[in-house]
Amino acid sequence: MVKRCEDGDMKIGELARRTGVSVRALRYYQEQGLLAPTRDANGYRCFAASDVSRVATIQLLFSTGMRSSCVIEALPCMTGATDDAAPALVKNLLVVRERLVSDIQHRTRSLAVLERVLASAIPDSGPAPVFEGGYDDCIVRTTTPRTALPSK
DNA sequence: CTTCTTACA
DNA sequence: TGTAAGGA
């Protein structure tokens, strides 16, 4: 008999539907070593039921700003069982935080300079400052979600 | 219709 | 990431 996905196993399309991640992105995750599906006789990827939560975790880590190489290291710390301390996760989280903080500082400086230049570039009572209440809000919204949505 | 790989815009 | 190509 032909080997196929069994038990809770599912093909890529189903995992995509159940996670809301595109098939494309799922294949990409595999390329990055984040997922390691088996293959059935047809060469189709077989994902385990546990991969649904695994993908959710991957997205969570990605949304912190981690890149795939870091996610690979941090993933085992979160996957399943009551892991004791998770050094790899903490380490990578600290790295990302540092990068994010310096990034915000740089952008904040750029914004301040930009406002100064803009102010001097405008004759007189030009357009009022865009953000009168400070820049906190716009700074917080500099992160763009890079998660994929279901492919209809 | 779904999945596979490769590769281009 | 989308997508076309050419099969299974």
JSON list of C-alpha atoms (C1' of nucleotides) in Angstrom, two decimals:
[
{"chain": "A", "resi": 1, "resn": "MET", "atom": "CA", "xyz": [0.00, 0.00, 0.00]},
{"chain": "A", "resi": 2, "resn": "VAL", "atom": "CA", "xyz": [1.09, 3.53, -0.70]},
{"chain": "A", "resi": 3, "resn": "LYS", "atom": "CA", "xyz": [2.59, 5.48, 2.13]},
{"chain": "A", "resi": 4, "resn": "ARG", "atom": "CA", "xyz": [0.58, 8.53, 2.92]},
{"chain": "A", "resi": 5, "resn": "CYS", "atom": "CA", "xyz": [-0.01, 11.03, 5.65]},
{"chain": "A", "resi": 6, "resn": "GLU", "atom": "CA", "xyz": [-1.60, 9.20, 8.53]},
{"chain": "A", "resi": 7, "resn": "ASP", "atom": "CA", "xyz": [-2.98, 9.89, 11.99]},
{"chain": "A", "resi": 8, "resn": "GLY", "atom": "CA", "xyz": [-2.97, 13.59, 12.69]},
{"chain": "A", "resi": 9, "resn": "ASP", "atom": "CA", "xyz": [-0.63, 14.20, 9.81]},
{"chain": "A", "resi": 10, "resn": "MET", "atom": "CA", "xyz": [-1.68, 16.69, 7.22]},
{"chain": "A", "resi": 11, "resn": "LYS", "atom": "CA", "xyz": [-0.55, 17.98, 3.88]},
{"chain": "A", "resi": 12, "resn": "ILE", "atom": "CA", "xyz": [0.73, 21.50, 3.46]},
{"chain": "A", "resi": 13, "resn": "GLY", "atom": "CA", "xyz": [-2.60, 22.87, 2.37]},
{"chain": "A", "resi": 14, "resn": "GLU", "atom": "CA", "xyz": [-4.32, 21.81, 5.55]},
{"chain": "A", "resi": 15, "resn": "LEU", "atom": "CA", "xyz": [-1.56, 23.17, 7.76]},
{"chain": "A", "resi": 16, "resn": "ALA", "atom": "CA", "xyz": [-1.82, 26.42, 5.86]},
{"chain": "A", "resi": 17, "resn": "ARG", "atom": "CA", "xyz": [-5.55, 26.57, 6.49]},
{"chain": "A", "resi": 18, "resn": "ARG", "atom": "CA", "xyz": [-5.23, 25.72, 10.12]},
{"chain": "A", "resi": 19, "resn": "THR", "atom": "CA", "xyz": [-2.45, 28.19, 10.83]},
{"chain": "A", "resi": 20, "resn": "GLY", "atom": "CA", "xyz": [-3.40, 30.99, 8.52]},
{"chain": "A", "resi": 21, "resn": "VAL", "atom": "CA", "xyz": [0.12, 30.88, 7.10]},
{"chain": "A", "resi": 22, "resn": "SER", "atom": "CA", "xyz": [0.49, 30.65, 3.34]},
{"chain": "A", "resi": 23, "resn": "VAL", "atom": "CA", "xyz": [1.68, 27.46, 1.69]},
{"chain": "A", "resi": 24, "resn": "ARG", "atom": "CA", "xyz": [4.51, 29.52, 0.29]},
{"chain": "A", "resi": 25, "resn": "ALA", "atom": "CA", "xyz": [5.60, 30.68, 3.72]},
{"chain": "A", "resi": 26, "resn": "LEU", "atom": "CA", "xyz": [5.34, 27.18, 5.10]},
{"chain": "A", "resi": 27, "resn": "ARG", "atom": "CA", "xyz": [7.73, 25.87, 2.45]},
{"chain": "A", "resi": 28, "resn": "TYR", "atom": "CA", "xyz": [9.99, 28.78, 3.25]},
{"chain": "A", "resi": 29, "resn": "TYR", "atom": "CA", "xyz": [9.95, 27.89, 6.94]},
{"chain": "A", "resi": 30, "resn": "GLN", "atom": "CA", "xyz": [11.12, 24.45, 5.99]},
{"chain": "A", "resi": 31, "resn": "GLU", "atom": "CA", "xyz": [13.95, 25.86, 3.90]},
{"chain": "A", "resi": 32, "resn": "GLN", "atom": "CA", "xyz": [15.02, 27.81, 6.95]},
{"chain": "A", "resi": 33, "resn": "GLY", "atom": "CA", "xyz": [15.02, 24.65, 9.00]},
{"chain": "A", "resi": 34, "resn": "LEU", "atom": "CA", "xyz": [12.10, 25.71, 11.15]},
{"chain": "A", "resi": 35, "resn": "LEU", "atom": "CA", "xyz": [9.91, 22.83, 10.07]},
{"chain": "A", "resi": 36, "resn": "ALA", "atom": "CA", "xyz": [10.93, 19.30, 9.17]},
{"chain": "A", "resi": 37, "resn": "PRO", "atom": "CA", "xyz": [7.97, 17.52, 7.61]},
{"chain": "A", "resi": 38, "resn": "THR", "atom": "CA", "xyz": [8.27, 13.92, 6.42]},
{"chain": "A", "resi": 39, "resn": "ARG", "atom": "CA", "xyz": [7.30, 12.92, 2.93]},
{"chain": "A", "resi": 40, "resn": "ASP", "atom": "CA", "xyz": [4.72, 10.46, 1.72]},
{"chain": "A", "resi": 41, "resn": "ALA", "atom": "CA", "xyz": [5.13, 8.24, -1.31]},
{"chain": "A", "resi": 42, "resn": "ASN", "atom": "CA", "xyz": [4.07, 11.06, -3.59]},
{"chain": "A", "resi": 43, "resn": "GLY", "atom": "CA", "xyz": [6.69, 13.38, -2.25]},
{"chain": "A", "resi": 44, "resn": "TYR", "atom": "CA", "xyz": [4.04, 15.41, -0.49]},
{"chain": "A", "resi": 45, "resn": "ARG", "atom": "CA", "xyz": [5.04, 16.95, 2.82]},
{"chain": "A", "resi": 46, "resn": "CYS", "atom": "CA", "xyz": [3.49, 15.35, 5.90]},
{"chain": "A", "resi": 47, "resn": "PHE", "atom": "CA", "xyz": [3.13, 17.69, 8.85]},
{"chain": "A", "resi": 48, "resn": "ALA", "atom": "CA", "xyz": [2.37, 16.46, 12.35]},
{"chain": "A", "resi": 49, "resn": "ALA", "atom": "CA", "xyz": [-0.58, 17.81, 14.29]},
{"chain": "A", "resi": 50, "resn": "SER", "atom": "CA", "xyz": [1.92, 19.42, 16.66]},
{"chain": "A", "resi": 51, "resn": "ASP", "atom": "CA", "xyz": [3.21, 21.53, 13.81]},
{"chain": "A", "resi": 52, "resn": "VAL", "atom": "CA", "xyz": [0.14, 23.71, 14.10]},
{"chain": "A", "resi": 53, "resn": "SER", "atom": "CA", "xyz": [1.29, 25.05, 17.46]},
{"chain": "A", "resi": 54, "resn": "ARG", "atom": "CA", "xyz": [4.86, 24.99, 16.28]},
{"chain": "A", "resi": 55, "resn": "VAL", "atom": "CA", "xyz": [3.99, 27.36, 13.46]},
{"chain": "A", "resi": 56, "resn": "ALA", "atom": "CA", "xyz": [2.17, 29.59, 15.93]},
{"chain": "A", "resi": 57, "resn": "THR", "atom": "CA", "xyz": [5.31, 29.73, 18.04]},
{"chain": "A", "resi": 58, "resn": "ILE", "atom": "CA", "xyz": [7.43, 30.48, 15.00]},
{"chain": "A", "resi": 59, "resn": "GLN", "atom": "CA", "xyz": [5.19, 33.39, 14.16]},
{"chain": "A", "resi": 60, "resn": "LEU", "atom": "CA", "xyz": [5.30, 34.63, 17.72]},
{"chain": "A", "resi": 61, "resn": "LEU", "atom": "CA", "xyz": [9.08, 34.68, 17.65]},
{"chain": "A", "resi": 62, "resn": "PHE", "atom": "CA", "xyz": [9.13, 36.28, 14.22]},
{"chain": "A", "resi": 63, "resn": "SER", "atom": "CA", "xyz": [6.85, 39.01, 15.45]},
{"chain": "A", "resi": 64, "resn": "THR", "atom": "CA", "xyz": [9.36, 39.94, 18.14]},
{"chain": "A", "resi": 65, "resn": "GLY", "atom": "CA", "xyz": [11.71, 40.84, 15.34]},
{"chain": "A", "resi": 66, "resn": "MET", "atom": "CA", "xyz": [13.81, 37.69, 15.45]},
{"chain": "A", "resi": 67, "resn": "ARG", "atom": "CA", "xyz": [15.20, 36.39, 12.21]},
{"chain": "A", "resi": 68, "resn": "SER", "atom": "CA", "xyz": [14.93, 32.75, 11.27]},
{"chain": "A", "resi": 69, "resn": "SER", "atom": "CA", "xyz": [18.43, 31.87, 12.46]},
{"chain": "A", "resi": 70, "resn": "CYS", "atom": "CA", "xyz": [17.51, 33.04, 15.96]},
{"chain": "A", "resi": 71, "resn": "VAL", "atom": "CA", "xyz": [14.11, 31.39, 15.83]},
{"chain": "A", "resi": 72, "resn": "ILE", "atom": "CA", "xyz": [15.81, 28.07, 15.15]},
{"chain": "A", "resi": 73, "resn": "GLU", "atom": "CA", "xyz": [17.81, 28.42, 18.34]},
{"chain": "A", "resi": 74, "resn": "ALA", "atom": "CA", "xyz": [14.95, 29.68, 20.48]},
{"chain": "A", "resi": 75, "resn": "LEU", "atom": "CA", "xyz": [12.31, 27.29, 19.22]},
{"chain": "A", "resi": 76, "resn": "PRO", "atom": "CA", "xyz": [13.34, 24.19, 21.19]},
{"chain": "A", "resi": 77, "resn": "CYS", "atom": "CA", "xyz": [13.05, 26.26, 24.36]},
{"chain": "A", "resi": 78, "resn": "MET", "atom": "CA", "xyz": [9.36, 26.80, 23.80]},
{"chain": "A", "resi": 79, "resn": "THR", "atom": "CA", "xyz": [8.26, 23.67, 22.06]},
{"chain": "A", "resi": 80, "resn": "GLY", "atom": "CA", "xyz": [6.15, 21.41, 24.21]},
{"chain": "A", "resi": 81, "resn": "ALA", "atom": "CA", "xyz": [7.33, 20.01, 27.53]},
{"chain": "A", "resi": 82, "resn": "THR", "atom": "CA", "xyz": [8.00, 22.00, 30.66]},
{"chain": "A", "resi": 83, "resn": "ASP", "atom": "CA", "xyz": [11.37, 23.25, 29.65]},
{"chain": "A", "resi": 84, "resn": "ASP", "atom": "CA", "xyz": [13.60, 24.38, 32.47]},
{"chain": "A", "resi": 85, "resn": "ALA", "atom": "CA", "xyz": [15.30, 27.70, 31.94]},
{"chain": "A", "resi": 86, "resn": "ALA", "atom": "CA", "xyz": [15.42, 28.63, 28.28]},
{"chain": "A", "resi": 87, "resn": "PRO", "atom": "CA", "xyz": [18.82, 30.27, 27.79]},
{"chain": "A", "resi": 88, "resn": "ALA", "atom": "CA", "xyz": [18.72, 30.24, 24.01]},
{"chain": "A", "resi": 89, "resn": "LEU", "atom": "CA", "xyz": [15.36, 31.95, 23.99]},
{"chain": "A", "resi": 90, "resn": "VAL", "atom": "CA", "xyz": [16.39, 34.60, 26.49]},
{"chain": "A", "resi": 91, "resn": "LYS", "atom": "CA", "xyz": [19.68, 35.18, 24.76]},
{"chain": "A", "resi": 92, "resn": "ASN", "atom": "CA", "xyz": [18.07, 35.81, 21.40]},
{"chain": "A", "resi": 93, "resn": "LEU", "atom": "CA", "xyz": [15.34, 37.90, 22.93]},
{"chain": "A", "resi": 94, "resn": "LEU", "atom": "CA", "xyz": [17.94, 40.15, 24.55]},
{"chain": "A", "resi": 95, "resn": "VAL", "atom": "CA", "xyz": [19.75, 40.47, 21.25]},
{"chain": "A", "resi": 96, "resn": "VAL", "atom": "CA", "xyz": [16.59, 41.53, 19.48]},
{"chain": "A", "resi": 97, "resn": "ARG", "atom": "CA", "xyz": [15.65, 43.94, 22.24]},
{"chain": "A", "resi": 98, "resn": "GLU", "atom": "CA", "xyz": [19.00, 45.65, 22.02]},
{"chain": "A", "resi": 99, "resn": "ARG", "atom": "CA", "xyz": [18.66, 45.99, 18.30]},
{"chain": "A", "resi": 100, "resn": "LEU", "atom": "CA", "xyz": [15.14, 47.32, 18.61]},
{"chain": "A", "resi": 101, "resn": "VAL", "atom": "CA", "xyz": [16.12, 49.89, 21.24]},
{"chain": "A", "resi": 102, "resn": "SER", "atom": "CA", "xyz": [19.00, 51.26, 19.22]},
{"chain": "A", "resi": 103, "resn": "ASP", "atom": "CA", "xyz": [16.82, 51.27, 16.16]},
{"chain": "A", "resi": 104, "resn": "ILE", "atom": "CA", "xyz": [14.22, 53.34, 17.93]},
{"chain": "A", "resi": 105, "resn": "GLN", "atom": "CA", "xyz": [16.86, 55.75, 19.17]},
{"chain": "A", "resi": 106, "resn": "HIS", "atom": "CA", "xyz": [18.23, 56.23, 15.68]},
{"chain": "A", "resi": 107, "resn": "ARG", "atom": "CA", "xyz": [14.81, 56.78, 14.21]},
{"chain": "A", "resi": 108, "resn": "THR", "atom": "CA", "xyz": [13.90, 59.17, 16.96]},
{"chain": "A", "resi": 109, "resn": "ARG", "atom": "CA", "xyz": [16.98, 61.24, 16.23]},
{"chain": "A", "resi": 110, "resn": "SER", "atom": "CA", "xyz": [16.23, 61.20, 12.53]},
{"chain": "A", "resi": 111, "resn": "LEU", "atom": "CA", "xyz": [12.69, 62.31, 13.22]},
{"chain": "A", "resi": 112, "resn": "ALA", "atom": "CA", "xyz": [13.87, 65.15, 15.42]},
{"chain": "A", "resi": 113, "resn": "VAL", "atom": "CA", "xyz": [16.30, 66.32, 12.77]},
{"chain": "A", "resi": 114, "resn": "LEU", "atom": "CA", "xyz": [13.70, 65.97, 10.10]},
{"chain": "A", "resi": 115, "resn": "GLU", "atom": "CA", "xyz": [11.27, 68.13, 12.02]},
{"chain": "A", "resi": 116, "resn": "ARG", "atom": "CA", "xyz": [13.94, 70.80, 12.45]},
{"chain": "A", "resi": 117, "resn": "VAL", "atom": "CA", "xyz": [14.81, 70.80, 8.76]},
{"chain": "A", "resi": 118, "resn": "LEU", "atom": "CA", "xyz": [11.18, 70.76, 7.85]},
{"chain": "A", "resi": 119, "resn": "ALA", "atom": "CA", "xyz": [10.45, 73.66, 10.15]},
{"chain": "A", "resi": 120, "resn": "SER", "atom": "CA", "xyz": [13.22, 75.75, 8.64]},
{"chain": "A", "resi": 121, "resn": "ALA", "atom": "CA", "xyz": [12.20, 74.75, 5.15]},
{"chain": "A", "resi": 122, "resn": "ILE", "atom": "CA", "xyz": [8.79, 76.19, 5.68]},
{"chain": "A", "resi": 123, "resn": "PRO", "atom": "CA", "xyz": [8.52, 80.00, 5.41]},
{"chain": "A", "resi": 124, "resn": "ASP", "atom": "CA", "xyz": [6.42, 80.72, 8.42]},
{"chain": "A", "resi": 125, "resn": "SER", "atom": "CA", "xyz": [3.16, 79.37, 9.82]},
{"chain": "A", "resi": 126, "resn": "GLY", "atom": "CA", "xyz": [3.36, 76.31, 7.67]},
{"chain": "A", "resi": 127, "resn": "PRO", "atom": "CA", "xyz": [1.62, 73.00, 8.40]},
{"chain": "A", "resi": 128, "resn": "ALA", "atom": "CA", "xyz": [1.35, 72.35, 12.10]},
{"chain": "A", "resi": 129, "resn": "PRO", "atom": "CA", "xyz": [3.43, 69.52, 13.56]},
{"chain": "A", "resi": 130, "resn": "VAL", "atom": "CA", "xyz": [1.93, 66.20, 12.58]},
{"chain": "A", "resi": 131, "resn": "PHE", "atom": "CA", "xyz": [2.28, 64.76, 16.03]},
{"chain": "A", "resi": 132, "resn": "GLU", "atom": "CA", "xyz": [1.53, 67.28, 18.68]},
{"chain": "A", "resi": 133, "resn": "GLY", "atom": "CA", "xyz": [1.39, 64.84, 21.51]},
{"chain": "A", "resi": 134, "resn": "GLY", "atom": "CA", "xyz": [4.89, 63.50, 21.01]},
{"chain": "A", "resi": 135, "resn": "TYR", "atom": "CA", "xyz": [6.20, 60.68, 18.86]},
{"chain": "A", "resi": 136, "resn": "ASP", "atom": "CA", "xyz": [5.50, 57.72, 21.07]},
{"chain": "A", "resi": 137, "resn": "ASP", "atom": "CA", "xyz": [2.63, 56.48, 18.98]},
{"chain": "A", "resi": 138, "resn": "CYS", "atom": "CA", "xyz": [4.40, 56.58, 15.66]},
{"chain": "A", "resi": 139, "resn": "ILE", "atom": "CA", "xyz": [7.49, 54.99, 17.13]},
{"chain": "A", "resi": 140, "resn": "VAL", "atom": "CA", "xyz": [5.52, 52.06, 18.43]},
{"chain": "A", "resi": 141, "resn": "ARG", "atom": "CA", "xyz": [4.03, 51.46, 15.02]},
{"chain": "A", "resi": 142, "resn": "THR", "atom": "CA", "xyz": [7.26, 51.02, 13.13]},
{"chain": "A", "resi": 143, "resn": "THR", "atom": "CA", "xyz": [7.07, 47.23, 13.17]},
{"chain": "A", "resi": 144, "resn": "THR", "atom": "CA", "xyz": [5.30, 45.69, 10.22]},
{"chain": "A", "resi": 145, "resn": "PRO", "atom": "CA", "xyz": [3.82, 42.21, 10.66]},
{"chain": "A", "resi": 146, "resn": "ARG", "atom": "CA", "xyz": [5.50, 39.87, 8.24]},
{"chain": "A", "resi": 147, "resn": "THR", "atom": "CA", "xyz": [3.12, 37.01, 8.66]},
{"chain": "A", "resi": 148, "resn": "ALA", "atom": "CA", "xyz": [1.23, 35.57, 5.77]},
{"chain": "A", "resi": 149, "resn": "LEU", "atom": "CA", "xyz": [-2.49, 35.19, 5.51]},
{"chain": "A", "resi": 150, "resn": "PRO", "atom": "CA", "xyz": [-4.44, 32.23, 4.17]},
{"chain": "A", "resi": 151, "resn": "SER", "atom": "CA", "xyz": [-4.47, 31.77, 0.44]},
{"chain": "A", "resi": 152, "resn": "LYS", "atom": "CA", "xyz": [-8.24, 31.95, -0.02]},
{"chain": "B", "resi": 1, "resn": "DC", "atom": "C1'", "xyz": [-8.20, 20.49, -7.59]},
{"chain": "B", "resi": 2, "resn": "DT", "atom": "C1'", "xyz": [-3.77, 19.95, -4.65]},
{"chain": "B", "resi": 3, "resn": "DT", "atom": "C1'", "xyz": [1.11, 19.39, -4.34]},
{"chain": "B", "resi": 4, "resn": "DC", "atom": "C1'", "xyz": [6.09, 19.47, -6.08]},
{"chain": "B", "resi": 5, "resn": "DT", "atom": "C1'", "xyz": [10.39, 22.18, -7.72]},
{"chain": "B", "resi": 6, "resn": "DT", "atom": "C1'", "xyz": [12.72, 25.87, -9.87]},
{"chain": "B", "resi": 7, "resn": "DA", "atom": "C1'", "xyz": [13.26, 30.44, -11.00]},
{"chain": "B", "resi": 8, "resn": "DC", "atom": "C1'", "xyz": [12.08, 35.06, -12.46]},
{"chain": "B", "resi": 9, "resn": "DA", "atom": "C1'", "xyz": [10.35, 40.21, -11.58]},
{"chain": "C", "resi": 1, "resn": "DT", "atom": "C1'", "xyz": [5.56, 36.55, -1.94]},
{"chain": "C", "resi": 2, "resn": "DG", "atom": "C1'", "xyz": [3.23, 35.60, -6.20]},
{"chain": "C", "resi": 3, "resn": "DT", "atom": "C1'", "xyz": [3.33, 32.88, -10.16]},
{"chain": "C", "resi": 4, "resn": "DA", "atom": "C1'", "xyz": [4.21, 30.19, -14.45]},
{"chain": "C", "resi": 5, "resn": "DA", "atom": "C1'", "xyz": [5.74, 25.72, -16.04]},
{"chain": "C", "resi": 6, "resn": "DG", "atom": "C1'", "xyz": [5.24, 20.68, -16.40]},
{"chain": "C", "resi": 7, "resn": "DG", "atom": "C1'", "xyz": [4.20, 16.41, -13.83]},
{"chain": "C", "resi": 8, "resn": "DA", "atom": "C1'", "xyz": [2.17, 13.15, -10.62]}
]
